[in-house]
Amino acid sequence: MFYYGKSSAYDEIGIVATWVMIAYRMAQVISSMGKVIGAYVYLTEFIKPPVQYPTVATLDSFCILGGFGA
């Protein structure tokens, strides 16, 4: 997010900086989950069974791996 570079440091505003960074991270997680759900919907509508099942499972696997990487 572009706010990370523009936010104040801990030395300037104290503990509020920590709470602001946590709020930014929560907003980032919520927005990324919206993208994952959108990808699920797109894949289930675009790809027909039986190819649909391993495709959605692959997306789920990569989302889990991405969570471990983060």
mmCIF file of C-alpha atoms in Angstrom:
data_model
loop_
_atom_site.group_PDB
_atom_site.id
_atom_site.type_symbol
_atom_site.label_atom_id
_atom_site.label_comp_id
_atom_site.label_asym_id
_atom_site.label_seq_id
_atom_site.Cartn_x
_atom_site.Cartn_y
_atom_site.Cartn_z
ATOM 1 C CA MET A 1 0.000 0.000 0.000
ATOM 2 C CA PHE A 2 1.203 3.481 -0.724
ATOM 3 C CA TYR A 3 0.419 4.656 2.820
ATOM 4 C CA TYR A 4 3.371 2.787 4.317
ATOM 5 C CA GLY A 5 5.886 5.307 3.065
ATOM 6 C CA LYS A 6 3.742 8.295 3.980
ATOM 7 C CA SER A 7 2.816 7.243 7.511
ATOM 8 C CA SER A 8 4.561 8.770 10.514
ATOM 9 C CA ALA A 9 7.247 6.924 12.426
ATOM 10 C CA TYR A 10 6.965 5.507 15.930
ATOM 11 C CA ASP A 11 9.248 8.269 17.228
ATOM 12 C CA GLU A 12 6.788 10.912 16.061
ATOM 13 C CA ILE A 13 3.365 9.591 17.095
ATOM 14 C CA GLY A 14 4.133 6.691 19.442
ATOM 15 C CA ILE A 15 1.908 3.630 19.761
ATOM 16 C CA VAL A 16 -0.594 5.088 17.300
ATOM 17 C CA ALA A 17 1.875 4.244 14.509
ATOM 18 C CA THR A 18 1.616 0.570 15.445
ATOM 19 C CA TRP A 19 -2.175 0.628 15.373
ATOM 20 C CA VAL A 20 -2.196 2.464 12.043
ATOM 21 C CA MET A 21 0.091 -0.162 10.487
ATOM 22 C CA ILE A 22 -2.129 -2.964 11.828
ATOM 23 C CA ALA A 23 -5.196 -1.255 10.336
ATOM 24 C CA TYR A 24 -3.420 -0.913 6.971
ATOM 25 C CA ARG A 25 -2.510 -4.605 7.032
ATOM 26 C CA MET A 26 -6.096 -5.614 7.889
ATOM 27 C CA ALA A 27 -7.418 -3.568 4.969
ATOM 28 C CA GLN A 28 -4.875 -5.220 2.682
ATOM 29 C CA VAL A 29 -5.949 -8.716 3.777
ATOM 30 C CA ILE A 30 -9.640 -7.909 3.321
ATOM 31 C CA SER A 31 -9.058 -6.555 -0.176
ATOM 32 C CA SER A 32 -6.946 -9.547 -1.208
ATOM 33 C CA MET A 33 -9.640 -11.972 -0.018
ATOM 34 C CA GLY A 34 -12.096 -10.183 -2.278
ATOM 35 C CA LYS A 35 -9.767 -10.877 -5.183
ATOM 36 C CA VAL A 36 -9.517 -14.565 -4.271
ATOM 37 C CA ILE A 37 -13.285 -14.937 -4.103
ATOM 38 C CA GLY A 38 -13.577 -13.146 -7.439
ATOM 39 C CA ALA A 39 -11.070 -15.585 -8.930
ATOM 40 C CA TYR A 40 -13.092 -18.525 -7.598
ATOM 41 C CA VAL A 41 -16.275 -17.167 -9.155
ATOM 42 C CA TYR A 42 -14.551 -16.454 -12.471
ATOM 43 C CA LEU A 43 -13.014 -19.919 -12.681
ATOM 44 C CA THR A 44 -16.207 -21.734 -11.741
ATOM 45 C CA GLU A 45 -18.203 -19.815 -14.351
ATOM 46 C CA PHE A 46 -15.602 -19.907 -17.123
ATOM 47 C CA ILE A 47 -14.339 -23.501 -16.823
ATOM 48 C CA LYS A 48 -16.804 -26.374 -16.967
ATOM 49 C CA PRO A 49 -16.606 -29.652 -15.016
ATOM 50 C CA PRO A 50 -14.643 -31.924 -14.731
ATOM 51 C CA VAL A 51 -11.643 -29.643 -15.479
ATOM 52 C CA GLN A 52 -13.129 -27.084 -13.086
ATOM 53 C CA TYR A 53 -12.395 -29.133 -9.965
ATOM 54 C CA PRO A 54 -8.590 -29.427 -10.241
ATOM 55 C CA THR A 55 -8.380 -25.825 -11.455
ATOM 56 C CA VAL A 56 -10.151 -24.456 -8.384
ATOM 57 C CA ALA A 57 -8.133 -26.801 -6.153
ATOM 58 C CA THR A 58 -4.931 -25.462 -7.718
ATOM 59 C CA LEU A 59 -6.043 -21.890 -7.028
ATOM 60 C CA ASP A 60 -6.761 -22.844 -3.431
ATOM 61 C CA SER A 61 -3.345 -24.491 -3.094
ATOM 62 C CA PHE A 62 -1.554 -21.417 -4.418
ATOM 63 C CA CYS A 63 -3.535 -19.174 -2.058
ATOM 64 C CA ILE A 64 -2.445 -21.313 0.883
ATOM 65 C CA LEU A 65 1.184 -21.259 -0.277
ATOM 66 C CA GLY A 66 0.968 -17.494 -0.673
ATOM 67 C CA GLY A 67 -0.287 -17.216 2.879
ATOM 68 C CA PHE A 68 2.707 -19.175 4.128
ATOM 69 C CA GLY A 69 5.021 -16.947 2.113
ATOM 70 C CA ALA A 70 3.529 -13.779 3.521
#
